[in-house]
Every structure is written in C-alpha cells, then in structure tokens.
Amino acid sequence: MLPRLIGPMHASDLLLSGRAVQAEEAAQMGLVKLLPAENFAEAVHQRAADLANLSSPRSVRVMKAQLLAASHQTLAEATQLADAEMALCRGTEDLREGVAHFVEKRAPKFTGR
C-alpha cells in the first residue's frame, strides 16, 4: 500500500533503509498533512470546521466510500461508480445549495440530501 500512497521510490527508500523521517520530509513525500506547530489546536479545529461546514455531507460520504473502494477496483470500475454517483447527485438539495452559495457568494448550508 505504501508505494501507492507515496510512490515506489519513496516507499523503497523508507522500507529498505528503515530510517526515521522528520515531519517536513514526510509531508514532501505526501505521507502526512502538515499543520503548524504554533497554534496547532486552533489549526486542527479550523480544519475540522472547514470540512464540516464547507462540504456537503452526502458528497463527503460518497468520496469516503470511493476512497475505501479504490484500492480494490480497476480504473473502469472506479470510473463507472463515479459516473453513477454524479448522476445521482444531479437531483440533490446539496447540488442546488452548492450552486446557490457559489453564485450568491455566501457560506453553504448543506443538508446531506
């Protein structure tokens, strides 16, 4: 799984050397998402608030399911599922709210429906 996450070169380096890496290097590899050490708790809370308030719960639910399934799917299967989910999305309240909040330049009020 590690080569899929960070690429074969970085994975080989870490697995064969067994060396420890600092947070900055791990972030450059794409292994971690770095948050600032200063005001860390506030940054974590802001990130969580942004995810909770600026994303459609339905869309997040679908994306999480797709991410979990991706490692067991072919590209064709993943594309077919994504196309089906996009078609299902077209009639949702969250799609209408997503367009409306963008056009009206206001914060979204997603319902998950």
PDB file of N, CA and C in Angstrom:
ATOM      1  N   MET A   1       0.814  -1.192   0.000  1.00  0.00           N
ATOM      2  CA  MET A   1       0.000   0.000   0.000  1.00  0.00           C
ATOM      3  C   MET A   1       0.868   1.270   0.000  1.00  0.00           C
ATOM      4  N   LEU A   2       2.005   1.218   0.675  1.00  0.00           N
ATOM      5  CA  LEU A   2       2.860   2.404   0.762  1.00  0.00           C
ATOM      6  C   LEU A   2       3.291   2.933  -0.605  1.00  0.00           C
ATOM      7  N   PRO A   3       3.694   2.075  -1.560  1.00  0.00           N
ATOM      8  CA  PRO A   3       4.054   2.611  -2.881  1.00  0.00           C
ATOM      9  C   PRO A   3       2.910   3.347  -3.565  1.00  0.00           C
ATOM     10  N   ARG A   4       1.678   2.899  -3.319  1.00  0.00           N
ATOM     11  CA  ARG A   4       0.521   3.592  -3.906  1.00  0.00           C
ATOM     12  C   ARG A   4       0.321   4.953  -3.253  1.00  0.00           C
ATOM     13  N   LEU A   5       0.684   5.071  -1.986  1.00  0.00           N
ATOM     14  CA  LEU A   5       0.495   6.331  -1.264  1.00  0.00           C
ATOM     15  C   LEU A   5       1.562   7.368  -1.597  1.00  0.00           C
ATOM     16  N   ILE A   6       2.816   6.942  -1.632  1.00  0.00           N
ATOM     17  CA  ILE A   6       3.907   7.919  -1.774  1.00  0.00           C
ATOM     18  C   ILE A   6       4.823   7.653  -2.960  1.00  0.00           C
ATOM     19  N   GLY A   7       4.513   6.630  -3.735  1.00  0.00           N
ATOM     20  CA  GLY A   7       5.334   6.320  -4.901  1.00  0.00           C
ATOM     21  C   GLY A   7       6.392   5.281  -4.575  1.00  0.00           C
ATOM     22  N   PRO A   8       6.829   4.533  -5.596  1.00  0.00           N
ATOM     23  CA  PRO A   8       7.767   3.443  -5.364  1.00  0.00           C
ATOM     24  C   PRO A   8       9.145   3.896  -4.888  1.00  0.00           C
ATOM     25  N   MET A   9       9.615   5.045  -5.341  1.00  0.00           N
ATOM     26  CA  MET A   9      10.946   5.496  -4.937  1.00  0.00           C
ATOM     27  C   MET A   9      10.981   5.824  -3.441  1.00  0.00           C
ATOM     28  N   HIS A  10      10.000   6.623  -2.983  1.00  0.00           N
ATOM     29  CA  HIS A  10       9.961   6.973  -1.554  1.00  0.00           C
ATOM     30  C   HIS A  10       9.700   5.736  -0.698  1.00  0.00           C
ATOM     31  N   ALA A  11       8.792   4.871  -1.154  1.00  0.00           N
ATOM     32  CA  ALA A  11       8.490   3.662  -0.392  1.00  0.00           C
ATOM     33  C   ALA A  11       9.719   2.773  -0.269  1.00  0.00           C
ATOM     34  N   SER A  12      10.448   2.598  -1.352  1.00  0.00           N
ATOM     35  CA  SER A  12      11.672   1.788  -1.321  1.00  0.00           C
ATOM     36  C   SER A  12      12.684   2.382  -0.358  1.00  0.00           C
ATOM     37  N   ASP A  13      12.856   3.680  -0.422  1.00  0.00           N
ATOM     38  CA  ASP A  13      13.790   4.371   0.467  1.00  0.00           C
ATOM     39  C   ASP A  13      13.444   4.096   1.923  1.00  0.00           C
ATOM     40  N   LEU A  14      12.180   4.307   2.291  1.00  0.00           N
ATOM     41  CA  LEU A  14      11.784   4.145   3.686  1.00  0.00           C
ATOM     42  C   LEU A  14      11.843   2.686   4.137  1.00  0.00           C
ATOM     43  N   LEU A  15      11.343   1.781   3.313  1.00  0.00           N
ATOM     44  CA  LEU A  15      11.293   0.377   3.709  1.00  0.00           C
ATOM     45  C   LEU A  15      12.669  -0.267   3.756  1.00  0.00           C
ATOM     46  N   LEU A  16      13.522   0.032   2.774  1.00  0.00           N
ATOM     47  CA  LEU A  16      14.843  -0.608   2.733  1.00  0.00           C
ATOM     48  C   LEU A  16      15.820  -0.007   3.724  1.00  0.00           C
ATOM     49  N   SER A  17      15.693   1.285   3.994  1.00  0.00           N
ATOM     50  CA  SER A  17      16.639   1.926   4.916  1.00  0.00           C
ATOM     51  C   SER A  17      16.187   1.820   6.369  1.00  0.00           C
ATOM     52  N   GLY A  18      14.888   1.787   6.592  1.00  0.00           N
ATOM     53  CA  GLY A  18      14.383   1.758   7.965  1.00  0.00           C
ATOM     54  C   GLY A  18      14.644   3.031   8.729  1.00  0.00           C
ATOM     55  N   ARG A  19      15.006   4.079   8.009  1.00  0.00           N
ATOM     56  CA  ARG A  19      15.364   5.336   8.673  1.00  0.00           C
ATOM     57  C   ARG A  19      14.129   6.109   9.127  1.00  0.00           C
ATOM     58  N   ALA A  20      14.335   6.960  10.109  1.00  0.00           N
ATOM     59  CA  ALA A  20      13.271   7.841  10.583  1.00  0.00           C
ATOM     60  C   ALA A  20      13.244   9.091   9.705  1.00  0.00           C
ATOM     61  N   VAL A  21      12.079   9.642   9.506  1.00  0.00           N
ATOM     62  CA  VAL A  21      11.956  10.872   8.731  1.00  0.00           C
ATOM     63  C   VAL A  21      11.291  11.933   9.588  1.00  0.00           C
ATOM     64  N   GLN A  22      11.670  13.162   9.346  1.00  0.00           N
ATOM     65  CA  GLN A  22      11.061  14.294  10.037  1.00  0.00           C
ATOM     66  C   GLN A  22       9.737  14.642   9.362  1.00  0.00           C
ATOM     67  N   ALA A  23       8.902  15.384  10.059  1.00  0.00           N
ATOM     68  CA  ALA A  23       7.570  15.732   9.557  1.00  0.00           C
ATOM     69  C   ALA A  23       7.636  16.448   8.215  1.00  0.00           C
ATOM     70  N   GLU A  24       8.594  17.333   8.042  1.00  0.00           N
ATOM     71  CA  GLU A  24       8.694  18.092   6.795  1.00  0.00           C
ATOM     72  C   GLU A  24       8.948  17.174   5.607  1.00  0.00           C
ATOM     73  N   GLU A  25       9.847  16.202   5.784  1.00  0.00           N
ATOM     74  CA  GLU A  25      10.137  15.270   4.693  1.00  0.00           C
ATOM     75  C   GLU A  25       8.931  14.373   4.422  1.00  0.00           C
ATOM     76  N   ALA A  26       8.275  13.920   5.483  1.00  0.00           N
ATOM     77  CA  ALA A  26       7.077  13.090   5.310  1.00  0.00           C
ATOM     78  C   ALA A  26       5.991  13.866   4.563  1.00  0.00           C
ATOM     79  N   ALA A  27       5.866  15.158   4.824  1.00  0.00           N
ATOM     80  CA  ALA A  27       4.888  15.994   4.119  1.00  0.00           C
ATOM     81  C   ALA A  27       5.271  16.138   2.652  1.00  0.00           C
ATOM     82  N   GLN A  28       6.561  16.311   2.364  1.00  0.00           N
ATOM     83  CA  GLN A  28       7.007  16.431   0.979  1.00  0.00           C
ATOM     84  C   GLN A  28       6.738  15.153   0.193  1.00  0.00           C
ATOM     85  N   MET A  29       6.794  14.014   0.866  1.00  0.00           N
ATOM     86  CA  MET A  29       6.514  12.733   0.218  1.00  0.00           C
ATOM     87  C   MET A  29       5.014  12.526   0.002  1.00  0.00           C
ATOM     88  N   GLY A  30       4.217  13.289   0.712  1.00  0.00           N
ATOM     89  CA  GLY A  30       2.775  13.099   0.639  1.00  0.00           C
ATOM     90  C   GLY A  30       2.263  12.093   1.649  1.00  0.00           C
ATOM     91  N   LEU A  31       3.090  11.788   2.637  1.00  0.00           N
ATOM     92  CA  LEU A  31       2.732  10.800   3.654  1.00  0.00           C
ATOM     93  C   LEU A  31       1.886  11.403   4.770  1.00  0.00           C
ATOM     94  N   VAL A  32       2.077  12.681   5.034  1.00  0.00           N
ATOM     95  CA  VAL A  32       1.325  13.369   6.088  1.00  0.00           C
ATOM     96  C   VAL A  32       0.898  14.748   5.597  1.00  0.00           C
ATOM     97  N   LYS A  33      -0.078  15.299   6.264  1.00  0.00           N
ATOM     98  CA  LYS A  33      -0.504  16.688   6.029  1.00  0.00           C
ATOM     99  C   LYS A  33       0.019  17.475   7.217  1.00  0.00           C
ATOM    100  N   LEU A  34       0.828  18.458   6.943  1.00  0.00           N
ATOM    101  CA  LEU A  34       1.474  19.213   7.997  1.00  0.00           C
ATOM    102  C   LEU A  34       0.597  20.373   8.451  1.00  0.00           C
ATOM    103  N   LEU A  35       0.438  20.507   9.754  1.00  0.00           N
ATOM    104  CA  LEU A  35      -0.229  21.657  10.345  1.00  0.00           C
ATOM    105  C   LEU A  35       0.808  22.407  11.167  1.00  0.00           C
ATOM    106  N   PRO A  36       0.634  23.713  11.345  1.00  0.00           N
ATOM    107  CA  PRO A  36       1.656  24.490  12.048  1.00  0.00           C
ATOM    108  C   PRO A  36       1.791  24.083  13.517  1.00  0.00           C
ATOM    109  N   ALA A  37       3.016  24.080  14.014  1.00  0.00           N
ATOM    110  CA  ALA A  37       3.258  23.759  15.421  1.00  0.00           C
ATOM    111  C   ALA A  37       2.677  24.853  16.317  1.00  0.00           C
ATOM    112  N   GLU A  38       2.829  26.090  15.869  1.00  0.00           N
ATOM    113  CA  GLU A  38       2.273  27.212  16.626  1.00  0.00           C
ATOM    114  C   GLU A  38       0.765  27.247  16.400  1.00  0.00           C
ATOM    115  N   ASN A  39       0.017  27.351  17.468  1.00  0.00           N
ATOM    116  CA  ASN A  39      -1.458  27.354  17.413  1.00  0.00           C
ATOM    117  C   ASN A  39      -2.006  26.079  16.760  1.00  0.00           C
ATOM    118  N   PHE A  40      -1.369  24.959  17.078  1.00  0.00           N
ATOM    119  CA  PHE A  40      -1.751  23.674  16.482  1.00  0.00           C
ATOM    120  C   PHE A  40      -3.217  23.337  16.723  1.00  0.00           C
ATOM    121  N   ALA A  41      -3.669  23.441  17.972  1.00  0.00           N
ATOM    122  CA  ALA A  41      -5.055  23.075  18.301  1.00  0.00           C
ATOM    123  C   ALA A  41      -6.042  23.925  17.505  1.00  0.00           C
ATOM    124  N   GLU A  42      -5.757  25.205  17.387  1.00  0.00           N
ATOM    125  CA  GLU A  42      -6.639  26.083  16.620  1.00  0.00           C
ATOM    126  C   GLU A  42      -6.659  25.693  15.146  1.00  0.00           C
ATOM    127  N   ALA A  43      -5.498  25.330  14.605  1.00  0.00           N
ATOM    128  CA  ALA A  43      -5.420  24.914  13.202  1.00  0.00           C
ATOM    129  C   ALA A  43      -6.213  23.626  12.971  1.00  0.00           C
ATOM    130  N   VAL A  44      -6.129  22.690  13.908  1.00  0.00           N
ATOM    131  CA  VAL A  44      -6.876  21.438  13.798  1.00  0.00           C
ATOM    132  C   VAL A  44      -8.372  21.718  13.850  1.00  0.00           C
ATOM    133  N   HIS A  45      -8.786  22.562  14.800  1.00  0.00           N
ATOM    134  CA  HIS A  45     -10.204  22.901  14.909  1.00  0.00           C
ATOM    135  C   HIS A  45     -10.703  23.618  13.654  1.00  0.00           C
ATOM    136  N   GLN A  46      -9.896  24.510  13.105  1.00  0.00           N
ATOM    137  CA  GLN A  46     -10.300  25.225  11.894  1.00  0.00           C
ATOM    138  C   GLN A  46     -10.430  24.276  10.713  1.00  0.00           C
ATOM    139  N   ARG A  47      -9.489  23.349  10.593  1.00  0.00           N
ATOM    140  CA  ARG A  47      -9.539  22.367   9.504  1.00  0.00           C
ATOM    141  C   ARG A  47     -10.794  21.509   9.625  1.00  0.00           C
ATOM    142  N   ALA A  48     -11.092  21.053  10.846  1.00  0.00           N
ATOM    143  CA  ALA A  48     -12.284  20.240  11.076  1.00  0.00           C
ATOM    144  C   ALA A  48     -13.551  21.042  10.798  1.00  0.00           C
ATOM    145  N   ALA A  49     -13.581  22.300  11.226  1.00  0.00           N
ATOM    146  CA  ALA A  49     -14.747  23.159  10.988  1.00  0.00           C
ATOM    147  C   ALA A  49     -14.945  23.384   9.484  1.00  0.00           C
ATOM    148  N   ASP A  50     -13.866  23.602   8.765  1.00  0.00           N
ATOM    149  CA  ASP A  50     -13.966  23.792   7.312  1.00  0.00           C
ATOM    150  C   ASP A  50     -14.535  22.540   6.643  1.00  0.00           C
ATOM    151  N   LEU A  51     -14.040  21.374   7.037  1.00  0.00           N
ATOM    152  CA  LEU A  51     -14.547  20.131   6.452  1.00  0.00           C
ATOM    153  C   LEU A  51     -16.025  19.934   6.788  1.00  0.00           C
ATOM    154  N   ALA A  52     -16.401  20.257   8.014  1.00  0.00           N
ATOM    155  CA  ALA A  52     -17.792  20.059   8.440  1.00  0.00           C
ATOM    156  C   ALA A  52     -18.742  21.080   7.830  1.00  0.00           C
ATOM    157  N   ASN A  53     -18.297  22.298   7.658  1.00  0.00           N
ATOM    158  CA  ASN A  53     -19.203  23.380   7.260  1.00  0.00           C
ATOM    159  C   ASN A  53     -19.162  23.746   5.782  1.00  0.00           C
ATOM    160  N   LEU A  54     -18.108  23.394   5.091  1.00  0.00           N
ATOM    161  CA  LEU A  54     -17.967  23.821   3.700  1.00  0.00           C
ATOM    162  C   LEU A  54     -18.144  22.681   2.697  1.00  0.00           C
ATOM    163  N   SER A  55     -18.439  21.481   3.196  1.00  0.00           N
ATOM    164  CA  SER A  55     -18.588  20.321   2.319  1.00  0.00           C
ATOM    165  C   SER A  55     -19.964  19.692   2.517  1.00  0.00           C
ATOM    166  N   SER A  56     -20.532  19.219   1.441  1.00  0.00           N
ATOM    167  CA  SER A  56     -21.798  18.505   1.509  1.00  0.00           C
ATOM    168  C   SER A  56     -21.589  17.176   2.224  1.00  0.00           C
ATOM    169  N   PRO A  57     -22.385  16.885   3.262  1.00  0.00           N
ATOM    170  CA  PRO A  57     -22.247  15.588   3.936  1.00  0.00           C
ATOM    171  C   PRO A  57     -22.451  14.408   2.981  1.00  0.00           C
ATOM    172  N   ARG A  58     -23.353  14.550   2.030  1.00  0.00           N
ATOM    173  CA  ARG A  58     -23.571  13.489   1.053  1.00  0.00           C
ATOM    174  C   ARG A  58     -22.319  13.279   0.213  1.00  0.00           C
ATOM    175  N   SER A  59     -21.736  14.363  -0.269  1.00  0.00           N
ATOM    176  CA  SER A  59     -20.534  14.252  -1.097  1.00  0.00           C
ATOM    177  C   SER A  59     -19.373  13.654  -0.316  1.00  0.00           C
ATOM    178  N   VAL A  60     -19.205  14.060   0.931  1.00  0.00           N
ATOM    179  CA  VAL A  60     -18.126  13.516   1.758  1.00  0.00           C
ATOM    180  C   VAL A  60     -18.338  12.018   1.961  1.00  0.00           C
ATOM    181  N   ARG A  61     -19.573  11.620   2.221  1.00  0.00           N
ATOM    182  CA  ARG A  61     -19.903  10.210   2.400  1.00  0.00           C
ATOM    183  C   ARG A  61     -19.540   9.406   1.143  1.00  0.00           C
ATOM    184  N   VAL A  62     -19.898   9.918  -0.017  1.00  0.00           N
ATOM    185  CA  VAL A  62     -19.613   9.237  -1.286  1.00  0.00           C
ATOM    186  C   VAL A  62     -18.105   9.173  -1.520  1.00  0.00           C
ATOM    187  N   MET A  63     -17.418  10.282  -1.299  1.00  0.00           N
ATOM    188  CA  MET A  63     -15.966  10.293  -1.529  1.00  0.00           C
ATOM    189  C   MET A  63     -15.239   9.330  -0.597  1.00  0.00           C
ATOM    190  N   LYS A  64     -15.650   9.261   0.665  1.00  0.00           N
ATOM    191  CA  LYS A  64     -15.015   8.331   1.598  1.00  0.00           C
ATOM    192  C   LYS A  64     -15.213   6.891   1.136  1.00  0.00           C
ATOM    193  N   ALA A  65     -16.413   6.563   0.686  1.00  0.00           N
ATOM    194  CA  ALA A  65     -16.675   5.214   0.190  1.00  0.00           C
ATOM    195  C   ALA A  65     -15.832   4.915  -1.048  1.00  0.00           C
ATOM    196  N   GLN A  66     -15.708   5.901  -1.939  1.00  0.00           N
ATOM    197  CA  GLN A  66     -14.902   5.700  -3.148  1.00  0.00           C
ATOM    198  C   GLN A  66     -13.424   5.528  -2.800  1.00  0.00           C
ATOM    199  N   LEU A  67     -12.934   6.301  -1.845  1.00  0.00           N
ATOM    200  CA  LEU A  67     -11.532   6.164  -1.435  1.00  0.00           C
ATOM    201  C   LEU A  67     -11.263   4.787  -0.843  1.00  0.00           C
ATOM    202  N   LEU A  68     -12.193   4.295  -0.028  1.00  0.00           N
ATOM    203  CA  LEU A  68     -12.018   2.962   0.560  1.00  0.00           C
ATOM    204  C   LEU A  68     -12.054   1.870  -0.503  1.00  0.00           C
ATOM    205  N   ALA A  69     -12.906   2.022  -1.489  1.00  0.00           N
ATOM    206  CA  ALA A  69     -13.055   1.005  -2.525  1.00  0.00           C
ATOM    207  C   ALA A  69     -11.952   1.057  -3.581  1.00  0.00           C
ATOM    208  N   ALA A  70     -11.307   2.193  -3.726  1.00  0.00           N
ATOM    209  CA  ALA A  70     -10.378   2.418  -4.839  1.00  0.00           C
ATOM    210  C   ALA A  70      -9.250   1.392  -4.922  1.00  0.00           C
ATOM    211  N   SER A  71      -8.748   0.950  -3.804  1.00  0.00           N
ATOM    212  CA  SER A  71      -7.614   0.020  -3.855  1.00  0.00           C
ATOM    213  C   SER A  71      -8.016  -1.364  -4.351  1.00  0.00           C
ATOM    214  N   HIS A  72      -9.317  -1.632  -4.429  1.00  0.00           N
ATOM    215  CA  HIS A  72      -9.796  -2.938  -4.876  1.00  0.00           C
ATOM    216  C   HIS A  72     -10.502  -2.866  -6.230  1.00  0.00           C
ATOM    217  N   GLN A  73     -10.438  -1.711  -6.883  1.00  0.00           N
ATOM    218  CA  GLN A  73     -11.152  -1.526  -8.140  1.00  0.00           C
ATOM    219  C   GLN A  73     -10.184  -1.294  -9.297  1.00  0.00           C
ATOM    220  N   THR A  74     -10.662  -1.637 -10.470  1.00  0.00           N
ATOM    221  CA  THR A  74      -9.947  -1.238 -11.673  1.00  0.00           C
ATOM    222  C   THR A  74     -10.329   0.211 -11.971  1.00  0.00           C
ATOM    223  N   LEU A  75      -9.590   0.840 -12.870  1.00  0.00           N
ATOM    224  CA  LEU A  75      -9.929   2.199 -13.268  1.00  0.00           C
ATOM    225  C   LEU A  75     -11.332   2.242 -13.868  1.00  0.00           C
ATOM    226  N   ALA A  76     -11.676   1.243 -14.661  1.00  0.00           N
ATOM    227  CA  ALA A  76     -13.002   1.196 -15.286  1.00  0.00           C
ATOM    228  C   ALA A  76     -14.098   1.099 -14.233  1.00  0.00           C
ATOM    229  N   GLU A  77     -13.899   0.278 -13.210  1.00  0.00           N
ATOM    230  CA  GLU A  77     -14.893   0.143 -12.143  1.00  0.00           C
ATOM    231  C   GLU A  77     -15.037   1.446 -11.357  1.00  0.00           C
ATOM    232  N   ALA A  78     -13.911   2.068 -11.043  1.00  0.00           N
ATOM    233  CA  ALA A  78     -13.954   3.323 -10.300  1.00  0.00           C
ATOM    234  C   ALA A  78     -14.634   4.417 -11.108  1.00  0.00           C
ATOM    235  N   THR A  79     -14.353   4.459 -12.392  1.00  0.00           N
ATOM    236  CA  THR A  79     -14.970   5.458 -13.266  1.00  0.00           C
ATOM    237  C   THR A  79     -16.471   5.226 -13.376  1.00  0.00           C
ATOM    238  N   GLN A  80     -16.866   3.979 -13.509  1.00  0.00           N
ATOM    239  CA  GLN A  80     -18.293   3.648 -13.604  1.00  0.00           C
ATOM    240  C   GLN A  80     -19.024   4.058 -12.325  1.00  0.00           C
ATOM    241  N   LEU A  81     -18.429   3.782 -11.167  1.00  0.00           N
ATOM    242  CA  LEU A  81     -19.042   4.176  -9.899  1.00  0.00           C
ATOM    243  C   LEU A  81     -19.120   5.693  -9.783  1.00  0.00           C
ATOM    244  N   ALA A  82     -18.051   6.383 -10.163  1.00  0.00           N
ATOM    245  CA  ALA A  82     -18.047   7.852 -10.098  1.00  0.00           C
ATOM    246  C   ALA A  82     -19.119   8.440 -11.008  1.00  0.00           C
ATOM    247  N   ASP A  83     -19.253   7.904 -12.197  1.00  0.00           N
ATOM    248  CA  ASP A  83     -20.289   8.377 -13.128  1.00  0.00           C
ATOM    249  C   ASP A  83     -21.684   8.164 -12.553  1.00  0.00           C
ATOM    250  N   ALA A  84     -21.906   7.005 -11.929  1.00  0.00           N
ATOM    251  CA  ALA A  84     -23.211   6.707 -11.328  1.00  0.00           C
ATOM    252  C   ALA A  84     -23.507   7.668 -10.181  1.00  0.00           C
ATOM    253  N   GLU A  85     -22.509   7.948  -9.361  1.00  0.00           N
ATOM    254  CA  GLU A  85     -22.706   8.871  -8.237  1.00  0.00           C
ATOM    255  C   GLU A  85     -22.976  10.289  -8.728  1.00  0.00           C
ATOM    256  N   MET A  86     -22.294  10.700  -9.795  1.00  0.00           N
ATOM    257  CA  MET A  86     -22.554  12.035 -10.353  1.00  0.00           C
ATOM    258  C   MET A  86     -23.982  12.138 -10.864  1.00  0.00           C
ATOM    259  N   ALA A  87     -24.462  11.081 -11.490  1.00  0.00           N
ATOM    260  CA  ALA A  87     -25.844  11.088 -11.980  1.00  0.00           C
ATOM    261  C   ALA A  87     -26.824  11.183 -10.814  1.00  0.00           C
ATOM    262  N   LEU A  88     -26.557  10.463  -9.737  1.00  0.00           N
ATOM    263  CA  LEU A  88     -27.416  10.522  -8.553  1.00  0.00           C
ATOM    264  C   LEU A  88     -27.383  11.893  -7.889  1.00  0.00           C
ATOM    265  N   CYS A  89     -26.268  12.561  -7.994  1.00  0.00           N
ATOM    266  CA  CYS A  89     -26.080  13.878  -7.372  1.00  0.00           C
ATOM    267  C   CYS A  89     -26.939  14.956  -8.023  1.00  0.00           C
ATOM    268  N   ARG A  90     -27.240  14.791  -9.277  1.00  0.00           N
ATOM    269  CA  ARG A  90     -27.901  15.849 -10.042  1.00  0.00           C
ATOM    270  C   ARG A  90     -29.221  16.316  -9.456  1.00  0.00           C
ATOM    271  N   GLY A  91     -29.946  15.463  -8.780  1.00  0.00           N
ATOM    272  CA  GLY A  91     -31.242  15.862  -8.243  1.00  0.00           C
ATOM    273  C   GLY A  91     -31.228  16.196  -6.764  1.00  0.00           C
ATOM    274  N   THR A  92     -30.059  16.362  -6.164  1.00  0.00           N
ATOM    275  CA  THR A  92     -30.000  16.552  -4.714  1.00  0.00           C
ATOM    276  C   THR A  92     -30.122  18.013  -4.298  1.00  0.00           C
ATOM    277  N   GLU A  93     -30.585  18.185  -3.058  1.00  0.00           N
ATOM    278  CA  GLU A  93     -30.651  19.523  -2.472  1.00  0.00           C
ATOM    279  C   GLU A  93     -29.246  20.114  -2.350  1.00  0.00           C
ATOM    280  N   ASP A  94     -28.284  19.269  -2.018  1.00  0.00           N
ATOM    281  CA  ASP A  94     -26.920  19.765  -1.837  1.00  0.00           C
ATOM    282  C   ASP A  94     -26.327  20.309  -3.131  1.00  0.00           C
ATOM    283  N   LEU A  95     -26.678  19.726  -4.272  1.00  0.00           N
ATOM    284  CA  LEU A  95     -26.190  20.275  -5.543  1.00  0.00           C
ATOM    285  C   LEU A  95     -26.763  21.673  -5.745  1.00  0.00           C
ATOM    286  N   ARG A  96     -28.052  21.803  -5.516  1.00  0.00           N
ATOM    287  CA  ARG A  96     -28.676  23.126  -5.683  1.00  0.00           C
ATOM    288  C   ARG A  96     -28.080  24.133  -4.709  1.00  0.00           C
ATOM    289  N   GLU A  97     -27.834  23.695  -3.479  1.00  0.00           N
ATOM    290  CA  GLU A  97     -27.240  24.591  -2.479  1.00  0.00           C
ATOM    291  C   GLU A  97     -25.809  24.941  -2.859  1.00  0.00           C
ATOM    292  N   GLY A  98     -25.068  23.987  -3.396  1.00  0.00           N
ATOM    293  CA  GLY A  98     -23.692  24.256  -3.813  1.00  0.00           C
ATOM    294  C   GLY A  98     -23.623  25.325  -4.884  1.00  0.00           C
ATOM    295  N   VAL A  99     -24.514  25.252  -5.857  1.00  0.00           N
ATOM    296  CA  VAL A  99     -24.561  26.266  -6.911  1.00  0.00           C
ATOM    297  C   VAL A  99     -25.009  27.597  -6.334  1.00  0.00           C
ATOM    298  N   ALA A 100     -26.061  27.569  -5.507  1.00  0.00           N
ATOM    299  CA  ALA A 100     -26.613  28.812  -4.951  1.00  0.00           C
ATOM    300  C   ALA A 100     -25.594  29.542  -4.078  1.00  0.00           C
ATOM    301  N   HIS A 101     -24.905  28.831  -3.206  1.00  0.00           N
ATOM    302  CA  HIS A 101     -23.943  29.512  -2.330  1.00  0.00           C
ATOM    303  C   HIS A 101     -22.781  30.094  -3.135  1.00  0.00           C
ATOM    304  N   PHE A 102     -22.390  29.422  -4.211  1.00  0.00           N
ATOM    305  CA  PHE A 102     -21.315  29.942  -5.051  1.00  0.00           C
ATOM    306  C   PHE A 102     -21.769  31.211  -5.771  1.00  0.00           C
ATOM    307  N   VAL A 103     -22.935  31.156  -6.378  1.00  0.00           N
ATOM    308  CA  VAL A 103     -23.451  32.299  -7.132  1.00  0.00           C
ATOM    309  C   VAL A 103     -23.723  33.483  -6.208  1.00  0.00           C
ATOM    310  N   GLU A 104     -24.293  33.199  -5.035  1.00  0.00           N
ATOM    311  CA  GLU A 104     -24.648  34.260  -4.090  1.00  0.00           C
ATOM    312  C   GLU A 104     -23.484  34.691  -3.208  1.00  0.00           C
ATOM    313  N   LYS A 105     -22.342  34.024  -3.347  1.00  0.00           N
ATOM    314  CA  LYS A 105     -21.117  34.343  -2.593  1.00  0.00           C
ATOM    315  C   LYS A 105     -21.391  34.389  -1.087  1.00  0.00           C
ATOM    316  N   ARG A 106     -21.940  33.281  -0.586  1.00  0.00           N
ATOM    317  CA  ARG A 106     -22.255  33.146   0.835  1.00  0.00           C
ATOM    318  C   ARG A 106     -21.816  31.762   1.305  1.00  0.00           C
ATOM    319  N   ALA A 107     -21.820  31.571   2.610  1.00  0.00           N
ATOM    320  CA  ALA A 107     -21.465  30.265   3.170  1.00  0.00           C
ATOM    321  C   ALA A 107     -22.546  29.248   2.821  1.00  0.00           C
ATOM    322  N   PRO A 108     -22.146  28.004   2.557  1.00  0.00           N
ATOM    323  CA  PRO A 108     -23.138  26.988   2.209  1.00  0.00           C
ATOM    324  C   PRO A 108     -23.905  26.503   3.442  1.00  0.00           C
ATOM    325  N   LYS A 109     -25.097  26.001   3.178  1.00  0.00           N
ATOM    326  CA  LYS A 109     -25.929  25.378   4.233  1.00  0.00           C
ATOM    327  C   LYS A 109     -26.364  24.014   3.713  1.00  0.00           C
ATOM    328  N   PHE A 110     -25.446  23.073   3.682  1.00  0.00           N
ATOM    329  CA  PHE A 110     -25.729  21.745   3.163  1.00  0.00           C
ATOM    330  C   PHE A 110     -26.572  20.926   4.150  1.00  0.00           C
ATOM    331  N   THR A 111     -27.414  20.066   3.598  1.00  0.00           N
ATOM    332  CA  THR A 111     -28.276  19.221   4.421  1.00  0.00           C
ATOM    333  C   THR A 111     -27.906  17.752   4.337  1.00  0.00           C
ATOM    334  N   GLY A 112     -27.126  17.365   3.349  1.00  0.00           N
ATOM    335  CA  GLY A 112     -26.805  15.961   3.161  1.00  0.00           C
ATOM    336  C   GLY A 112     -27.838  15.233   2.328  1.00  0.00           C
ATOM    337  N   ARG A 113     -28.793  15.995   1.781  1.00  0.00           N
ATOM    338  CA  ARG A 113     -29.832  15.381   0.943  1.00  0.00           C
ATOM    339  C   ARG A 113     -29.704  15.875  -0.478  1.00  0.00           C
TER     340      ARG A 113
END
